[in-house]
XYZ file of C-alpha atoms in Angstrom:
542
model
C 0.000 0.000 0.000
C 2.584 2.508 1.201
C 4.528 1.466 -2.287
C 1.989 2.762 -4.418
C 1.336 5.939 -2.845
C 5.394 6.845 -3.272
C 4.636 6.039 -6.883
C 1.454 8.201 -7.097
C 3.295 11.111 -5.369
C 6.098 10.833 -7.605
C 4.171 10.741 -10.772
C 2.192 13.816 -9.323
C 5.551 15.660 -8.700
C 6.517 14.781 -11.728
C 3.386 16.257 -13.387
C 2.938 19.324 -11.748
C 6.666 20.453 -12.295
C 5.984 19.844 -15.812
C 2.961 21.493 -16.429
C 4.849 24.585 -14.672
C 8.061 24.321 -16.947
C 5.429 24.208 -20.538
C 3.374 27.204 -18.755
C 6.839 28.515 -18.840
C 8.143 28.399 -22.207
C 5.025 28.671 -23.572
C 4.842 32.489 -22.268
C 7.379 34.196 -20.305
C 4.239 36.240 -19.084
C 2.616 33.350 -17.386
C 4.992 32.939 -14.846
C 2.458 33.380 -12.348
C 0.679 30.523 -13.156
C 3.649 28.341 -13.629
C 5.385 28.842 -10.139
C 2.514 27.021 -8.139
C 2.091 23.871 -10.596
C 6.181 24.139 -10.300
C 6.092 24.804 -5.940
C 3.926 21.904 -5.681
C 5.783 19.251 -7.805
C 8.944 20.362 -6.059
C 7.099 19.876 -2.994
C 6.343 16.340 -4.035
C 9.792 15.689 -5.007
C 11.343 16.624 -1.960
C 8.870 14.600 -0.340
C 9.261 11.621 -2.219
C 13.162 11.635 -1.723
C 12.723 12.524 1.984
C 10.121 9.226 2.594
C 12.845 6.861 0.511
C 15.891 8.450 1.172
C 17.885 4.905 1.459
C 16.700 4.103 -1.568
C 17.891 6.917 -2.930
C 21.401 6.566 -1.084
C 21.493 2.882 -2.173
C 20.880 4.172 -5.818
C 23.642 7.086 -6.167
C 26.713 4.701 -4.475
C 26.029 2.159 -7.038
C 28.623 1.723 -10.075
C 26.381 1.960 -12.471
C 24.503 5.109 -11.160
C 28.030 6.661 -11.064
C 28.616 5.372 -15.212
C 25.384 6.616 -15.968
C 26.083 9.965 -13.675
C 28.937 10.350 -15.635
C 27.545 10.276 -18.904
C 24.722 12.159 -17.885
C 27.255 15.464 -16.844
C 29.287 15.285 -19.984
C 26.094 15.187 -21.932
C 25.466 18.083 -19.848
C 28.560 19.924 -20.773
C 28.634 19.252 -24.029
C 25.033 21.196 -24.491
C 26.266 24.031 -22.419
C 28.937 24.422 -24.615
C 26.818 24.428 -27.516
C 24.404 26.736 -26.111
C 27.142 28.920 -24.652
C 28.803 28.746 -28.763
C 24.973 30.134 -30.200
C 24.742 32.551 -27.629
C 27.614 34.022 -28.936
C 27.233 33.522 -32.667
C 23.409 35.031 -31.737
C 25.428 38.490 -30.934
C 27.890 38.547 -33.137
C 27.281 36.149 -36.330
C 28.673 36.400 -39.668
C 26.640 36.518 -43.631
C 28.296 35.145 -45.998
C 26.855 35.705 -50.215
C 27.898 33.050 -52.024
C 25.897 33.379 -55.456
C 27.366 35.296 -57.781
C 25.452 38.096 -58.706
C 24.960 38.772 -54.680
C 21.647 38.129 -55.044
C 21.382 37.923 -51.473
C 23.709 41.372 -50.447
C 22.440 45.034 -49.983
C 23.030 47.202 -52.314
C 26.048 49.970 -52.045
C 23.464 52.759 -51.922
C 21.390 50.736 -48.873
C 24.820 50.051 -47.151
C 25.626 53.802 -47.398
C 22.666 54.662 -46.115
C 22.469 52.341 -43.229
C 26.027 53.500 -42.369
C 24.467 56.878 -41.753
C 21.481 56.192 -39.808
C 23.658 54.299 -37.582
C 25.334 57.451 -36.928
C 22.153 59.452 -36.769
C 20.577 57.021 -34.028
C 23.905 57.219 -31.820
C 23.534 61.218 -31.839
C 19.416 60.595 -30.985
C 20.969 58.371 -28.017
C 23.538 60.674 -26.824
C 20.379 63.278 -26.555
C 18.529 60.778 -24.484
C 16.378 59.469 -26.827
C 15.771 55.355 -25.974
C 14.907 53.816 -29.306
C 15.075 56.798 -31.492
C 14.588 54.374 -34.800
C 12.071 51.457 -35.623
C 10.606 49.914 -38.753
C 7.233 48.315 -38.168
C 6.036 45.825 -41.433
C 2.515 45.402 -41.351
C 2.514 41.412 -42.982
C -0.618 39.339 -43.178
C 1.298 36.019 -40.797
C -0.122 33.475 -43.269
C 1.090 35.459 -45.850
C 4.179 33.644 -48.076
C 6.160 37.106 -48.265
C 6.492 36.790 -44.231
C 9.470 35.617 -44.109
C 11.012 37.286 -46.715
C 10.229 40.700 -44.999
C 11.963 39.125 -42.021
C 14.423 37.915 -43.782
C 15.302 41.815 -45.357
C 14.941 43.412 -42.171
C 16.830 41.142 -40.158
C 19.540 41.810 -42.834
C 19.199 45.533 -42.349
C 19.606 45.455 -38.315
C 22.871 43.162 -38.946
C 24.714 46.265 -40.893
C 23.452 48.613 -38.607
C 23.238 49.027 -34.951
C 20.368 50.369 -33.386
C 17.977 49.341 -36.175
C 15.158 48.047 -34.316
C 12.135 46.557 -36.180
C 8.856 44.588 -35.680
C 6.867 42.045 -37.846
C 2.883 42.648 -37.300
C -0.296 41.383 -38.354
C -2.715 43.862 -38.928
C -5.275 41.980 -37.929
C -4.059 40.559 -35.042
C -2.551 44.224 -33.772
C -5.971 46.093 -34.925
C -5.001 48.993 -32.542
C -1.350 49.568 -33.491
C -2.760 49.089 -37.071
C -5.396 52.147 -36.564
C -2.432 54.031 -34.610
C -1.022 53.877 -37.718
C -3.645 54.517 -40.302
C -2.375 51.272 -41.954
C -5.254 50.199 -43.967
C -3.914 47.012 -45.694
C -0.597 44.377 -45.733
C 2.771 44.911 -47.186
C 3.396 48.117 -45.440
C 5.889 49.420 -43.505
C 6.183 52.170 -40.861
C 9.279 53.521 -40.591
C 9.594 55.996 -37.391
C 12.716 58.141 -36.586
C 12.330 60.429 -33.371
C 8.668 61.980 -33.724
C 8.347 62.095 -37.188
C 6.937 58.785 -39.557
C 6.166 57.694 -42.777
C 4.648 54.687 -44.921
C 6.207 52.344 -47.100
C 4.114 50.231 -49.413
C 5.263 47.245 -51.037
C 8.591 46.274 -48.832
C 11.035 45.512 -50.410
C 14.781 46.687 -50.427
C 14.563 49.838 -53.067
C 11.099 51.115 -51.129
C 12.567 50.707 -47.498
C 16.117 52.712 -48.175
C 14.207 55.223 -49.782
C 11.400 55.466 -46.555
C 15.020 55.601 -44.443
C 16.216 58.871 -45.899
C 12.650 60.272 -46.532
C 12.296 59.994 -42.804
C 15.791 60.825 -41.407
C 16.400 63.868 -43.631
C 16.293 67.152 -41.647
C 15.468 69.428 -44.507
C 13.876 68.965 -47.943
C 16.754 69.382 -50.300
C 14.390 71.356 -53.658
C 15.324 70.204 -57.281
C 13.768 73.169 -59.563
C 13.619 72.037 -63.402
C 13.739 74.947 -65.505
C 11.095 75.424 -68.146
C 9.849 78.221 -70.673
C 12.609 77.157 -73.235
C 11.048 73.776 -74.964
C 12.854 72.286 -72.235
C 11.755 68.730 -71.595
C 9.010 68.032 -69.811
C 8.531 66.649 -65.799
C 4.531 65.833 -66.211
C 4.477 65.212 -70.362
C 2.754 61.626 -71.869
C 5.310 61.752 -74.901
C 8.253 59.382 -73.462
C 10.859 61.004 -75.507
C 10.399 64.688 -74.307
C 9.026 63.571 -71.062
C 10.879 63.002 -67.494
C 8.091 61.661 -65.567
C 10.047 58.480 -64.587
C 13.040 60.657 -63.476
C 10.754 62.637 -61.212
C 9.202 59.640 -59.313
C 12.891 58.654 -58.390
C 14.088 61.949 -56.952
C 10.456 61.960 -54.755
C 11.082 58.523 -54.035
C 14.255 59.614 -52.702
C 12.970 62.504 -50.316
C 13.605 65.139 -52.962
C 10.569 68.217 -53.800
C 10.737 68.850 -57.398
C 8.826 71.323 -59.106
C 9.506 73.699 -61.536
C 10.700 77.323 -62.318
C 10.746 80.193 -64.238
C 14.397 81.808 -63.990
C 12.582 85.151 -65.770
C 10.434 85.480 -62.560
C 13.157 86.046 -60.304
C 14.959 89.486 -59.981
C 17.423 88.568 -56.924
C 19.826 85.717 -56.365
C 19.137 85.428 -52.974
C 15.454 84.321 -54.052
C 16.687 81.703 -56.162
C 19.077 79.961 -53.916
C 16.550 80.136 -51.301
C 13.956 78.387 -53.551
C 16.571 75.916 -55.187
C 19.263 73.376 -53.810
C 19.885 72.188 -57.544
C 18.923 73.954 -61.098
C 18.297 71.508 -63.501
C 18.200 72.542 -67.213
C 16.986 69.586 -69.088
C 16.819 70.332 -72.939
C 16.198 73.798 -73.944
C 15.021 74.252 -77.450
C 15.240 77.897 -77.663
C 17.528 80.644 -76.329
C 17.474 82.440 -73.046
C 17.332 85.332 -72.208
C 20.260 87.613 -71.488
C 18.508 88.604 -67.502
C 18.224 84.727 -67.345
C 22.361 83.889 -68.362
C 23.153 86.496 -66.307
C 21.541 85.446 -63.183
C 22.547 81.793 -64.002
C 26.395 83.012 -64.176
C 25.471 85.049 -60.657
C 24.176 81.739 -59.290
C 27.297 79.833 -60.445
C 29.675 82.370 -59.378
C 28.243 82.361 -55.943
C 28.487 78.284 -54.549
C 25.088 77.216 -56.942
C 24.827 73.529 -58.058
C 23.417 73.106 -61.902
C 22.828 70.449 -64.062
C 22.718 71.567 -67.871
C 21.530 69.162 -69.994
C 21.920 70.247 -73.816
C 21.008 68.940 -77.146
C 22.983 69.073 -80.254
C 21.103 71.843 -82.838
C 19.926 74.031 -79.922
C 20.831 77.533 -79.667
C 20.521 78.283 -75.626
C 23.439 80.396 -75.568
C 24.513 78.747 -72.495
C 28.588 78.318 -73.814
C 29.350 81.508 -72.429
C 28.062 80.636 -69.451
C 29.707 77.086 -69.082
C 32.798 78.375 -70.743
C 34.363 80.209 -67.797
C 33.964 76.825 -65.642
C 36.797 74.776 -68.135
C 34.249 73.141 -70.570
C 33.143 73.959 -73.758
C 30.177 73.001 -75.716
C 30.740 71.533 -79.504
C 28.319 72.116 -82.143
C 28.699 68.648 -83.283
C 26.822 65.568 -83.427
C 28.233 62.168 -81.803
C 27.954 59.750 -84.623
C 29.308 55.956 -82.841
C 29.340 52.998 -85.519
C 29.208 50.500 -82.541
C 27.662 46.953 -83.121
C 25.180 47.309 -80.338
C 23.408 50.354 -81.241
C 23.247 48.462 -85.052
C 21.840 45.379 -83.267
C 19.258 46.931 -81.346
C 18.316 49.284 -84.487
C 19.141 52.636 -82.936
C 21.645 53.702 -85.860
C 24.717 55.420 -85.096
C 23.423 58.828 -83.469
C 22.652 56.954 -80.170
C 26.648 56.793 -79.036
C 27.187 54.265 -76.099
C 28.795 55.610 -73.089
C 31.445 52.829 -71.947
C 34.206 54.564 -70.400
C 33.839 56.169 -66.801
C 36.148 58.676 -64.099
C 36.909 55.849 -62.204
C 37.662 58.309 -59.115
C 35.183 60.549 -59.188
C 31.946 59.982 -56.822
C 29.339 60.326 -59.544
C 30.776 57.371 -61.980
C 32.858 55.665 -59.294
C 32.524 51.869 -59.667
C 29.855 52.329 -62.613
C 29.985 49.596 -64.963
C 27.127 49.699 -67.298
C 26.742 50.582 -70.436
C 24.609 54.081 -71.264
C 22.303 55.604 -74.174
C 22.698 58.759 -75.457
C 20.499 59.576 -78.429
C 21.615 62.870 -80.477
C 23.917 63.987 -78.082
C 26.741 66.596 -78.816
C 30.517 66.092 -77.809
C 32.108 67.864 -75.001
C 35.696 69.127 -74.449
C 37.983 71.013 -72.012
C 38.495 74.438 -72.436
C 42.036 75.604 -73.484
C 42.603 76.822 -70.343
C 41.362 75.478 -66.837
C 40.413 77.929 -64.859
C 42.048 78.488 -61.050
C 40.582 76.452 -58.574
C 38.340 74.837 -60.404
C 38.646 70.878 -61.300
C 36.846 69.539 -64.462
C 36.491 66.138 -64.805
C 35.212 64.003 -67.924
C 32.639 61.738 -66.566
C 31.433 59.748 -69.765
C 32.984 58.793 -72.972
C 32.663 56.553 -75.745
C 34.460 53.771 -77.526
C 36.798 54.771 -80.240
C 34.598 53.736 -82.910
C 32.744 57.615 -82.081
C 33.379 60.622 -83.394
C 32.629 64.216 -82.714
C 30.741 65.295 -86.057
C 30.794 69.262 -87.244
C 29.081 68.725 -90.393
C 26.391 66.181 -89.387
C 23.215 68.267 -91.008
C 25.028 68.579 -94.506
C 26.764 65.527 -95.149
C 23.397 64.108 -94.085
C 21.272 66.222 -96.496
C 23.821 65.166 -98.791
C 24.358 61.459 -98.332
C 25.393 59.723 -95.171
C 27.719 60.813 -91.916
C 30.927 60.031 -92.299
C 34.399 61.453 -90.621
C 36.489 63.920 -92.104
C 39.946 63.989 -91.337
C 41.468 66.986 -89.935
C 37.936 68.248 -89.358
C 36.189 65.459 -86.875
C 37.539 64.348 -83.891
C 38.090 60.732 -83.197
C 36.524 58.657 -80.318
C 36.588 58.315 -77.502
C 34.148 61.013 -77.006
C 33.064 62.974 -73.812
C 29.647 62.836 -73.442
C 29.191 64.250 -69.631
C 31.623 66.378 -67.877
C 31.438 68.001 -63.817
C 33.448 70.960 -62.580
C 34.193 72.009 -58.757
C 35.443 74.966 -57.100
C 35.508 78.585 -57.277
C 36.226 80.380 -60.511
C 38.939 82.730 -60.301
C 37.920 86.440 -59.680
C 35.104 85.424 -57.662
C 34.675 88.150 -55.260
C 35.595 86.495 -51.575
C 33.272 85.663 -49.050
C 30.656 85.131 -51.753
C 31.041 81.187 -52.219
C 30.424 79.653 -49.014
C 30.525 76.194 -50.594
C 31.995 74.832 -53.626
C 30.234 75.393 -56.962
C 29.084 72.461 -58.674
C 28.122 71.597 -62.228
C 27.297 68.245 -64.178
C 27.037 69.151 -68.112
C 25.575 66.712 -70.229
C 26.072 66.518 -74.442
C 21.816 65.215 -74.437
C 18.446 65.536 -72.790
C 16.949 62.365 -74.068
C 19.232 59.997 -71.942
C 17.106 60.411 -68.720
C 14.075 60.751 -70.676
C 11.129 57.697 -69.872
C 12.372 55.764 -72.423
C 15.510 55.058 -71.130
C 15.215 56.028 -67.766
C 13.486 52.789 -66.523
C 11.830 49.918 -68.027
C 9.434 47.506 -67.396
C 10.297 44.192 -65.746
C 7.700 41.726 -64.839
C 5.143 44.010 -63.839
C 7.948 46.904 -62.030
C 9.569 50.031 -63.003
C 13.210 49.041 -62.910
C 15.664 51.505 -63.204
C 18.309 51.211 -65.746
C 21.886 52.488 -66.255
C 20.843 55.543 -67.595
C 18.424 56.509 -64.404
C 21.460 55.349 -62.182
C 23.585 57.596 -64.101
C 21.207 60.604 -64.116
C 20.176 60.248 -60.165
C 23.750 59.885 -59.378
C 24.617 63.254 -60.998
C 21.819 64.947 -59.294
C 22.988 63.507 -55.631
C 26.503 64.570 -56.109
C 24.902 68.255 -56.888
C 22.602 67.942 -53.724
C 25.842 67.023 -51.855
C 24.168 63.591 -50.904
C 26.956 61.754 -51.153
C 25.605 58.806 -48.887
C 23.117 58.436 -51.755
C 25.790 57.676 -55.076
C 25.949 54.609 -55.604
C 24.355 51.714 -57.969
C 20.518 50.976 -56.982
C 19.165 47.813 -56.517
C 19.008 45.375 -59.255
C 16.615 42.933 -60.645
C 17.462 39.028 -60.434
C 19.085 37.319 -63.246
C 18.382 33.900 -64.336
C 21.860 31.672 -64.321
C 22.279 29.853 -67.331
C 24.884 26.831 -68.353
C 25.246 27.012 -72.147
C 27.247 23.977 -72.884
C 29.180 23.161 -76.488
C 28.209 20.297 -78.263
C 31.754 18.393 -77.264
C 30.326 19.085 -73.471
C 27.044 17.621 -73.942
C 28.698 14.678 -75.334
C 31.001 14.637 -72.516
C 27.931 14.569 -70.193
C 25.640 12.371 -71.647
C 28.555 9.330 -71.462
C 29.867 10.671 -68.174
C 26.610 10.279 -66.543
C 25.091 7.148 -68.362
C 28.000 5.336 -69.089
C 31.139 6.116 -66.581
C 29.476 6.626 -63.640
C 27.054 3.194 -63.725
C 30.415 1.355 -64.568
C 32.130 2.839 -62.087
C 29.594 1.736 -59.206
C 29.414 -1.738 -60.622
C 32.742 -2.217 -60.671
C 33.273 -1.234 -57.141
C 30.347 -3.557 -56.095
C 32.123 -6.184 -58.627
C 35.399 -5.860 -55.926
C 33.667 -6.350 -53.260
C 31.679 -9.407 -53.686
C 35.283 -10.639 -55.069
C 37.060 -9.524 -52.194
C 34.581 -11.055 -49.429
C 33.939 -14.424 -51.779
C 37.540 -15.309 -52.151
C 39.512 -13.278 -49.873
C-alpha cells in the first residue's frame, strides 16, 4: 500500500513540475501561473526523496549510477557548450553571399545609407532618446512574403546598430494598425524620433528610400527649368518627357517642381527656392537677364545640371565656358555593333568609359544611351581652382561630327579627317570649385556643375523599363540620379541601386554535352558496378 502511494506522489511531482516548466516556455508572461504547478511538484519531489531516502542513497553509491552519472554530466557539458557557442554567434554572427550576382547582399546605396542612420541614431541616443529608430512591417502572418520581410529586415539590423524593427499582423494588432492609419498588408512604418512615414510594397529599393525620406532634416528642392522647350517633368510623350526621373528623386525625399528663372529678380530668391537647377533640354535661347543670373548663381556656390542637345541655340557656352568646358556644335555619330543590333543607328553613341575616381561614376559599370547627343571638351585653359572632370565617354569607334546636317542632307555621316575628332568622345563632364575672380566671401561652398552633351538619356524611355510588372531603373536613371545627388551634396546616396534578379544559365558546347551524356550514363554506372564487382570478389575469395 505505502509502495503505491510513493509512486502516485512521484508521478504527481513529476506532473505538476511539468505542467509549470510548458506554462513557462510557452509564455514568459505566465509565470504566475507556472510557479505554483512548479512549488507543488517540487514539494512532491522533496517529499518523495525525503520518505525513501535509502533508496535513494542505495541508488547514487552504485557503479552503475556513477557510469550513468557520468555520462549524464558530460552530456550536460557538451550542451552548455553548444548553447554557450549560439549565444555568442546570436550576438555577433557572420553573412556570408555566395551566389554570384549577390543576389542575397544590400546594395552599395542601402549600405551607405544604413552607415548613416547608424550614426544618426547614436547622436538621438547621446540626446537621451531610448529607441530613437524602428521599422514596423505590417505582414498578413499566413502570408508567403512573411518571411522574406523578415528575412530583409533582419539583414538591415545586422549592418546597422540600433535598427530596431517589428513584424505585425494587422489583424491581429488592430489597434497599433489604426495608430497607424495602416489600412492594408505589405506596409511598412518607418519611425525616426517623432516624425513617420509609410512604405508600401517592402522591399529593399522602397525601405532605403522610406530611411532617408524619414531621417532627412530638410527637404533638399530640385527646380527644373522650363519656358525654353525644355523637356518636360509631367508630359505623356516618353521622348520629351521626365516623368520616370521625377518619381525617383520623390522617391528619394527630394521636392521637385519647376521654375521660371525670368520670374526672379534677386539671387538670394533663387538659392533660397533651389538646392539644384536643372536645365533639361532647352530648345530655344534664353534670355540675357536669365544667363546672367545663371552666371550670378554659379559664381556664388550654386549647383546646376545643364543638360543640352545638339542643334539648340541656348546660348549657355558663355556661361559654361568660364567653368573649363566647352560646348561643340557637333553631333556624336558611334558605328558600334550594339546600337546596329538593337536598331538605334549610329546617333545613339554608347557611353562605356567612366572617371573611375570621381563619386558620380565611381565603380559604374554599365553601359549608357545617349540619343543625339553633342561632344564635349575642355576648355584651353582650366580655370584656377576649379577641377573639371570628364565623366562619360565613348568607344573609339565615335566621333565628334561638325558637319552632321550637310553631309546628311547630302548622303550619309561620315568622318572627315582633320575636321572630326576621333573617339573616344566625352559625353558628360562636372566641374568644382571657385572660378577665379570670384569676389571672396561670396562662395560659401563649392560650386558644382554636371554638363551633359543630351536631354533624351534620362528621358522615360531610357530612364526605366518595365520588368515583370515593375519600373526598374536602368543604367541611364542610375547615371542621371547619381549626378543629381553629387549636386545635392548627398553623397551617402551615389551609388548603384538595386538590381533585378538574373536567371543563371549553363550554355554547354556540343563536345560538353557529349562529354555529359557518357559521363553520366556510361562512366558513372560502370564505375559503381565495378566497385560492387570488388567487393563481392574480395569477401567471396579473400
Amino acid at each position: 500500500m505505502m509502495k503505491n502511494i510513493t509512486k502516485i506522489i512521484l508521478s504527481l511531482g513529476l506532473i505538476f513540475l511539468s505542467a509549470g516548466l510548458v506554462l513557462y516556455i510557452i509564455s514568459s508572461n505566465l509565470w504566475m501561473y507556472a510557479l505554483v504547478p512548479g512549488v507543488v511538484g517540487l514539494i512532491l519531489l522533496g517529499y518523495w526523496i525525503f520518505i525513501n531516502r535509502s533508496f535513494v542513497k542505495d541508488f547514487f553509491v552504485q557503479p552503475a549510477t556513477i557510469y550513468r552519472g557520468n555520462a549524464f554530466l558530460l552530456a550536460i557539458i557538451v550542451v552548455l557548450i553548444v548553447g554557450f557557442l549560439n549565444a555568442i554567434l546570436y550576438r555577433h554572427y557572420l553573412r556570408w553571399d555566395l551566389t554570384e550576382q549577390k543576389l542575397f547582399s544590400l546594395s552599395d546605396s542601402t549600405l551607405k545609407e544604413l552607415d548613416h542612420l547608424e550614426k544618426l541614431i547614436e547622436e538621438k541616443k547621446k540626446a537621451g532618446e531610448k529607441d530613437p529608430f524602428e521599422v514596423i512591417a505590417f505582414v498578413n502572418s499566413e502570408a508567403p512574403q512573411k518571411r522574406d520581410v523578415e528575412e530583409l529586415l533582419e539583414e538591415y539590423a545586422y549592418y546597422a546598430k540600433g535598427f530596431k524593427y517589428r513584424v505585425v499582423d494587422p489583424d491581429k494588432n488592430p489597434t497599433l494598425a489604426e495608430k497607424y492609419k495602416v489600412k492594408s498588408y505589405n506596409i511598412a512604418v518607418v519611425r525616426f524620433g517623432s516624425k513617420t512615414i509609410q512604405v508600401r510594397d517592402i522591399n529593399e529599393n522602397n525601405l532605403t528610400n522610406g530611411i532617408i525620406k524619414v531621417t532627412r532634416a530638410g527637404t533638399v528642392k530640385i527646380c527644373f527649368v522650363a519656358g525654353h522647350g525644355e523637356v518636360d517633368l509631367t508630359g505623356q510623350d516618353q521622348r520629351r518627357s521626365m516623368t520616370e526621373a521625377k518619381k525617383a528623386l520623390d522617391a528619394q525625399g527630394f521636392k521637385v517642381k519647376t521654375i521660371h528663372l525670368a520670374s526672379y529678380e534677386k539671387i538670394e530668391d533663387l538659392k533660397k527656392d533651389c538646392n539644384v537647377v536643372v536645365v533639361a533640354g532647352p530648345q530655344g535661347p534664353l534670355l540675357e537677364s536669365e544667363l546672367k543670373l545663371l552666371d550670378e548663381y554659379l559664381n556664388t556656390g550654386g549647383k546646376a545640371m545643364f543638360m543640352l542637345d545638339p542643334n539648340a541655340p541656348t546660348r549657355l557656352g558663355s556661361v559654361l565656358q568660364k567653368w573649363g568646358i566647352q560646348v561643340d556644335d557637333t553631333y556624336v555619330v558611334d558605328l558600334n555593333a550594339l546600337s546596329q543590333v538593337i536598331g538605334s543607328g549610329p546617333v545613339t553613341p554608347l557611353g562605356v568609359q567612366y572617371d573611375r575616381f570621381h563619386e558620380i561614376t565611381k565603380g559604374f559599370q554599365y553601359m549608357t544611351f545617349f540619343p543625339l547627343a553633342r561632344s564635349l571638351s575642355k576648355t584651353s585653359k582650366t580655370p584656377e581652382k576649379v577641377s573639371v572632370t570628364e565623366l562619360v565617354k565613348t568607344g573609339g569607334s565615335a566621333w565628334a561630327d561638325f558637319d552632321f546636317v550637310e553631309e546628311l542632307q547630302k548622303d550619309k555621316p561620315h568622318f572627315t579627317p582633320g575636321r572630326d575628332r576621333k573617339g573616344p568622345i566625352t559625353l558628360a563632364m562636372a566641374a568644382e570649385g571657385n572660378p577665379a575672380g570670384t569676389p571672396k566671401g561670396t562662395t560659401e561652398t563649392k560650386t558644382r556643375i554636371v554638363v551633359v552633351g543630351d536631354s533624351d538619356f534620362a528621358t522615360d524611355n531610357y530612364f526605366s523599363s518595365e520588368v515583370e510588372g515593375k519600373s526598374v531603373v536602368q543604367p541611364n536613371g542610375d547615371l542621371f540620379l547619381n549626378m543629381v545627388n553629387w549636386l545635392a551634396e548627398q553623397k551617402d546616396l551615389i551609388s548603384i541601386r538595386p538590381k533585378e534578379r538574373k536567371a543563371a544559365q549553363i550554355i554547354l558546347p556540343a563536345t560538353g554535352e557529349r562529354t555529359v551524356s557518357v559521363l553520366t550514363l556510361f562512366v558513372m554506372p560502370l564505375l559503381v558496378a565495378a566497385g560492387g564487382l570488388v567487393a563481392w570478389i574480395r569477401k567471396r575469395y579473400l
